[in-house]
PDB file of C-alpha atoms in Angstrom:
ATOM      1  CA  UNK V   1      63.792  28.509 162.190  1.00 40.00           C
ATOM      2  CA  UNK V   2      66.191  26.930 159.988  1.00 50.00           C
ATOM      3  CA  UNK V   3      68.685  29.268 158.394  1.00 66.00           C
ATOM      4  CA  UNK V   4      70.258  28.511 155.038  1.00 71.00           C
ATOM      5  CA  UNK V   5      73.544  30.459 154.901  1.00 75.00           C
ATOM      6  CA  UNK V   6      74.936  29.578 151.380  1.00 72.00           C
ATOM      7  CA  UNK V   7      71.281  30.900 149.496  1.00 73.00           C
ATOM      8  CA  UNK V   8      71.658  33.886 152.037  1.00 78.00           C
ATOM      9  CA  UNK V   9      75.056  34.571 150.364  1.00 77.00           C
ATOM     10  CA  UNK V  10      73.585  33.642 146.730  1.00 76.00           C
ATOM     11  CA  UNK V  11      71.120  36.800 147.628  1.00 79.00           C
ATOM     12  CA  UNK V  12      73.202  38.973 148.604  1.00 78.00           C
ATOM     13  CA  UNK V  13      75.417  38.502 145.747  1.00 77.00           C
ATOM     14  CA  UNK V  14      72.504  39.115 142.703  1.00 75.00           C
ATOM     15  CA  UNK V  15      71.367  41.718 145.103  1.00 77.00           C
ATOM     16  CA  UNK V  16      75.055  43.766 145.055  1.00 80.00           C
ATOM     17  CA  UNK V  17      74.744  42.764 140.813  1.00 74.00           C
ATOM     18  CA  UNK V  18      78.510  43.354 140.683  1.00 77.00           C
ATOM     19  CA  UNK V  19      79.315  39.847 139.424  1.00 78.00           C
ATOM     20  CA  UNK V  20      77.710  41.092 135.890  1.00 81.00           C
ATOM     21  CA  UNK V  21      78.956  38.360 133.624  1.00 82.00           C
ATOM     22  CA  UNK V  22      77.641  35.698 135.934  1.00 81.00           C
ATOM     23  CA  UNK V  23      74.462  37.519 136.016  1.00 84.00           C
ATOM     24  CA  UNK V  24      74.142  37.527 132.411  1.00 87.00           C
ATOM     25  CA  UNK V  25      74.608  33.726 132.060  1.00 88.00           C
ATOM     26  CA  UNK V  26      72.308  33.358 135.055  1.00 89.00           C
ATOM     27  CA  UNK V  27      69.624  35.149 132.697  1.00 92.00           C
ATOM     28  CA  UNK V  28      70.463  32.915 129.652  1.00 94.00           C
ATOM     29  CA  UNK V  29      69.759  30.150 131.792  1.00 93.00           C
ATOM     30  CA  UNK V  30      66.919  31.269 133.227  1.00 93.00           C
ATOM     31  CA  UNK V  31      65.217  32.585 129.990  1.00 93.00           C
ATOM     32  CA  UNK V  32      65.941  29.145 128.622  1.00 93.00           C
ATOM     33  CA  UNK V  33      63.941  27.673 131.692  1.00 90.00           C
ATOM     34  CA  UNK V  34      61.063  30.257 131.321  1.00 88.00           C
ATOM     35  CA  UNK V  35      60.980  29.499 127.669  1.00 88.00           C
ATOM     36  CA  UNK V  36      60.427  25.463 127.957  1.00 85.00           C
ATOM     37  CA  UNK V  37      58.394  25.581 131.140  1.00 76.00           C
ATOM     38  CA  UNK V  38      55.016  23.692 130.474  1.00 67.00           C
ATOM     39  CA  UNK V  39      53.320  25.555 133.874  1.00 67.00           C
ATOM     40  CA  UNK V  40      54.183  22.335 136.113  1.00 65.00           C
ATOM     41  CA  UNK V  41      57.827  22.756 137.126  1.00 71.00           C
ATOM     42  CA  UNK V  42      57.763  26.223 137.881  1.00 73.00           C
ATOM     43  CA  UNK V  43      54.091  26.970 138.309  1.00 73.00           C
ATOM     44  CA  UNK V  44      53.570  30.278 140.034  1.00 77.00           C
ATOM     45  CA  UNK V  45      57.526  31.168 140.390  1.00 83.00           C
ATOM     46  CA  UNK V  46      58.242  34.925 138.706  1.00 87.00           C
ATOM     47  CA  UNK V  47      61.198  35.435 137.228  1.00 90.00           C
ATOM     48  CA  UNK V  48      63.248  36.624 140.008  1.00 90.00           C
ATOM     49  CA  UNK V  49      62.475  33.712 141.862  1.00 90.00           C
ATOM     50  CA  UNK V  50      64.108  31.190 138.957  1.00 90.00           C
ATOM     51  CA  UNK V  51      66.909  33.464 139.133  1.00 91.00           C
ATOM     52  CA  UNK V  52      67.816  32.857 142.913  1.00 89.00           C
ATOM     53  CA  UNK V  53      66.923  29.429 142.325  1.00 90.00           C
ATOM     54  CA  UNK V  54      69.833  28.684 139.741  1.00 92.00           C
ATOM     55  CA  UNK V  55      71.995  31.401 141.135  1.00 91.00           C
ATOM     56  CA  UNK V  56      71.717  28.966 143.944  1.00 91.00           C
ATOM     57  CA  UNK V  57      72.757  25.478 142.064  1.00 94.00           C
ATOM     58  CA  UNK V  58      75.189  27.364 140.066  1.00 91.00           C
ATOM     59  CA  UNK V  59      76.827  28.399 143.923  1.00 90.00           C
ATOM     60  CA  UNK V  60      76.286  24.877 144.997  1.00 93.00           C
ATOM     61  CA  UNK V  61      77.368  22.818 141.819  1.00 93.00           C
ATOM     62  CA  UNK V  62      74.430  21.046 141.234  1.00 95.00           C
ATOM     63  CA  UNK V  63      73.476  22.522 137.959  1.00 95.00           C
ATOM     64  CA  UNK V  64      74.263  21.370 134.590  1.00 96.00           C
ATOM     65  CA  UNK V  65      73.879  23.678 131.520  1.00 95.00           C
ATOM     66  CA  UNK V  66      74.849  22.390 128.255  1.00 96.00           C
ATOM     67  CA  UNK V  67      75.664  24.863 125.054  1.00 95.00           C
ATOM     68  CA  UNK V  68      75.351  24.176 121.522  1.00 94.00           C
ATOM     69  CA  UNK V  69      78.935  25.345 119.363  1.00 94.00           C
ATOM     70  CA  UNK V  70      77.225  28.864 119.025  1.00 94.00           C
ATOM     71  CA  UNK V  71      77.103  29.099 122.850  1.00 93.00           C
ATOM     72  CA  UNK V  72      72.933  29.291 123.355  1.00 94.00           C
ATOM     73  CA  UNK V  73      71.780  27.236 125.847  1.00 95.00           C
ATOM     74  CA  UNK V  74      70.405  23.530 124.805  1.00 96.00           C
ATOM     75  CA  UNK V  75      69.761  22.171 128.204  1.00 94.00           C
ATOM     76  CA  UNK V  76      69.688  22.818 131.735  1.00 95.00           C
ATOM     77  CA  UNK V  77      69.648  20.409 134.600  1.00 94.00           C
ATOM     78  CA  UNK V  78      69.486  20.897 138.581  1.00 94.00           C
ATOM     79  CA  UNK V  79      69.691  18.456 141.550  1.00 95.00           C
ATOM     80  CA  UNK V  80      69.510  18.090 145.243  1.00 96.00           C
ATOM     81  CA  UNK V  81      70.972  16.276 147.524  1.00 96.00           C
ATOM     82  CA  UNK V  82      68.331  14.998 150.164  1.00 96.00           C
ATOM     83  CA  UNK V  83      66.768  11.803 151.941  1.00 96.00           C
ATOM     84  CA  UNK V  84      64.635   9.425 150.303  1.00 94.00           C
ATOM     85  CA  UNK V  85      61.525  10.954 152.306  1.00 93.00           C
ATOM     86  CA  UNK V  86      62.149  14.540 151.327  1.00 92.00           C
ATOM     87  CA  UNK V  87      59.557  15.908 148.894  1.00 85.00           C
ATOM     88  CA  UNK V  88      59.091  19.066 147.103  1.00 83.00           C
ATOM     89  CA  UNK V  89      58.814  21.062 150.730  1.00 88.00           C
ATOM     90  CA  UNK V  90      62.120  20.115 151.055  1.00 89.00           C
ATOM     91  CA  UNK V  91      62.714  22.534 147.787  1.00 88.00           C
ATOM     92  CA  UNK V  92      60.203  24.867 148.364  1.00 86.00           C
ATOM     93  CA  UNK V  93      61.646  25.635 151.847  1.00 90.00           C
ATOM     94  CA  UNK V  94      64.976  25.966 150.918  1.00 90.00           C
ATOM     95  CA  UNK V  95      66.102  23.232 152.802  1.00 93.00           C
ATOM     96  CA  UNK V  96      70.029  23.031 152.209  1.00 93.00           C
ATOM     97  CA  UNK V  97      71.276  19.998 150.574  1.00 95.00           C
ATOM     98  CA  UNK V  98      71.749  17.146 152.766  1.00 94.00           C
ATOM     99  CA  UNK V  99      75.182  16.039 151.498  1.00 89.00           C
ATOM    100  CA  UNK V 100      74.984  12.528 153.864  1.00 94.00           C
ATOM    101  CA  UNK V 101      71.405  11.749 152.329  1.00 96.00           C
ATOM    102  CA  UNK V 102      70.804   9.003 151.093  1.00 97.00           C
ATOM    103  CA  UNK V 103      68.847  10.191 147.905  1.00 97.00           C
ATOM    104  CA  UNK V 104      69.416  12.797 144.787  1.00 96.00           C
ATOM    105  CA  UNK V 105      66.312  14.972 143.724  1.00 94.00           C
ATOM    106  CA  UNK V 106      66.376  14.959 140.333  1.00 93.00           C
ATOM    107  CA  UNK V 107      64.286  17.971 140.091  1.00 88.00           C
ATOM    108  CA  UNK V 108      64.389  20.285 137.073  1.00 87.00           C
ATOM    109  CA  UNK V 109      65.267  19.333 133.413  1.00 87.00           C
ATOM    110  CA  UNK V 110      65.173  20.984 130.222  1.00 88.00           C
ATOM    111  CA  UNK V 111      66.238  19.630 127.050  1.00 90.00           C
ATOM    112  CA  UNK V 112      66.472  20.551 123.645  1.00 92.00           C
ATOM    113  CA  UNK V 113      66.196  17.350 121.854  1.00 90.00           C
ATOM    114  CA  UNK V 114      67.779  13.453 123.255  1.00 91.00           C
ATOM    115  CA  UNK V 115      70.952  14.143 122.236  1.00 92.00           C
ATOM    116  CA  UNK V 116      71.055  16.772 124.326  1.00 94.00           C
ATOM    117  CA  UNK V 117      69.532  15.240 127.480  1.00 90.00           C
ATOM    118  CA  UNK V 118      71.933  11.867 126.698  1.00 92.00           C
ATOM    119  CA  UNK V 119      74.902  14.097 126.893  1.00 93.00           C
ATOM    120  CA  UNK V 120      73.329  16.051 130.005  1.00 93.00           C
ATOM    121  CA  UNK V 121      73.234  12.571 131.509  1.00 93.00           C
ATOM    122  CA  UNK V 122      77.006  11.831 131.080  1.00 93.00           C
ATOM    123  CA  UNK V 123      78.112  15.091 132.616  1.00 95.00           C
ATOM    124  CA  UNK V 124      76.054  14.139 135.871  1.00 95.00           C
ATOM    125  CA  UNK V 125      76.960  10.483 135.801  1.00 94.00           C
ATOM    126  CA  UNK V 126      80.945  11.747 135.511  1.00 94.00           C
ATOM    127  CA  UNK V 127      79.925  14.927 138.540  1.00 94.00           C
ATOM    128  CA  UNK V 128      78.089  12.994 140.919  1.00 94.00           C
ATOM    129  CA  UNK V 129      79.128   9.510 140.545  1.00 94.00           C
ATOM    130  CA  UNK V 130      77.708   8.758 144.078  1.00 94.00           C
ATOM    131  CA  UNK V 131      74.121   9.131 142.498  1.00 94.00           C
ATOM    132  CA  UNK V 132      74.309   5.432 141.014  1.00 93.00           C
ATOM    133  CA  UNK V 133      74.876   4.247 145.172  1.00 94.00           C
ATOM    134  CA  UNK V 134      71.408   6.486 146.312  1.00 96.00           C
ATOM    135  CA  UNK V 135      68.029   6.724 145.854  1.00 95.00           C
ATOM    136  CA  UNK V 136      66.670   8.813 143.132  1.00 95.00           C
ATOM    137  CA  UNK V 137      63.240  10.115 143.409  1.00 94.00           C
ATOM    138  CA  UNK V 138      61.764  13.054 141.070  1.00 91.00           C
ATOM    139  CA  UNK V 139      58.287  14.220 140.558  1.00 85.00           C
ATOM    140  CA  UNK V 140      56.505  13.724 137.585  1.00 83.00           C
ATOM    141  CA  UNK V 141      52.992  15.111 136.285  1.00 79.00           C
ATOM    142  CA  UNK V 142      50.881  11.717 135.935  1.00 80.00           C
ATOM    143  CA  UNK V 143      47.011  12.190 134.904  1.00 83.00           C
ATOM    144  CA  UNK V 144      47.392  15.895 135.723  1.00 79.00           C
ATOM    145  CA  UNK V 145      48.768  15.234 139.172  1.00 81.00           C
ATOM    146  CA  UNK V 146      52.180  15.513 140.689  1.00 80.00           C
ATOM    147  CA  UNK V 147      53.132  11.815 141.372  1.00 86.00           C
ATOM    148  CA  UNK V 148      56.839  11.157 143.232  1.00 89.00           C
ATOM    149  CA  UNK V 149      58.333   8.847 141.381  1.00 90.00           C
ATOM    150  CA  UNK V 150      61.621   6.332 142.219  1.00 91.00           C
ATOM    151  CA  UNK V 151      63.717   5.454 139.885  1.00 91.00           C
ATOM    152  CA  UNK V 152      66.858   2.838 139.463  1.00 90.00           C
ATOM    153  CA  UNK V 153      69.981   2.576 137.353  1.00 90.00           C
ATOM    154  CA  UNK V 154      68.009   1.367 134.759  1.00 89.00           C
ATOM    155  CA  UNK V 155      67.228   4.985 133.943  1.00 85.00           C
ATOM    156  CA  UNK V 156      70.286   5.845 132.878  1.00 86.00           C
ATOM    157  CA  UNK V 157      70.849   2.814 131.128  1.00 86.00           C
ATOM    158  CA  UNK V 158      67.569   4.256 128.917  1.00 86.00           C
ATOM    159  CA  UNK V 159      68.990   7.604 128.485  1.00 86.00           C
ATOM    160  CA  UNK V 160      72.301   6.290 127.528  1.00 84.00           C
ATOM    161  CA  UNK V 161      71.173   3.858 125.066  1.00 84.00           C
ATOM    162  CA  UNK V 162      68.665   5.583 123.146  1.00 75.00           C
TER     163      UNK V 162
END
């Protein structure tokens, strides 16, 4: 069985709840997800289980949270690092990131608003450079179905320019 040390750790650590400011911007984010969830990202997923889940980018850096000038939460992205023929058992496993793949999951986004998600965009264009030299494969709900879906630069070129 495959062992994932660093979401072990993450655990632990909201377990021992001594890291209390963390855990309070943990919540924010997570209440933020739970409040803009349409019941296809996280369909099924209690609250706890969010919580591990972005106490787990937030330990591996692939989370972006973006605060209006009153500090409440306006948008909140997460990634993976994988191969182009990983798929959402590769999240739903716990798989850890593959940081030779050849691919980023772009896997959950929340947004309040484009200017928002634009600016979200240039903080992971400036973070993970590398993504414009991979793959980049999400799923997206198409006629009530999960669909995986590749994209290219262009994508960012969209976001950017709208």
């Amino acid at each position: 069985m495959y062992t994932n040390r660093l979401l072990q750790s993450v655990q632990v650590a909201l377990e021992s709840g001594t890291q209390r400011d963390a855990l309070l911007a943990m919540d924010e984010v997570v209440d933020f997800c739970l409040e803009h969830e349409n019941g296809k990202v996280f369909d099924g997923w209690d609250k706890e289980l969010i919580r591990l889940m972005v106490a787990y980018h937030w330990a591996k850096k692939t989370i972006i949270v973006h605060y209006n000038d009153n500090n409440d939460v306006q948008g909140v992205f997460m990634w993976y690092n994988c191969n182009e023929d990983d798929g959402w058992d590769f999240i739903n496993n716990w798989e850890a990131d593959r940081e030779d793949g050849d691919s980023i999951f772009l896997a959950f986004l929340f947004a309040e608003g484009k200017d928002t998600f634009k600016e979200m965009t240039k903080v992971f264009l400036d973070r993970c450079p590398e993504v414009l030299e991979k793959n980049k494969i999400s799923i997206r709900y198409r006629n009530g179905f999960p669909r995986r879906v590749n994209y290219d630069n262009r994508l960012f070129k969209k976001i950017l320019n709208n």
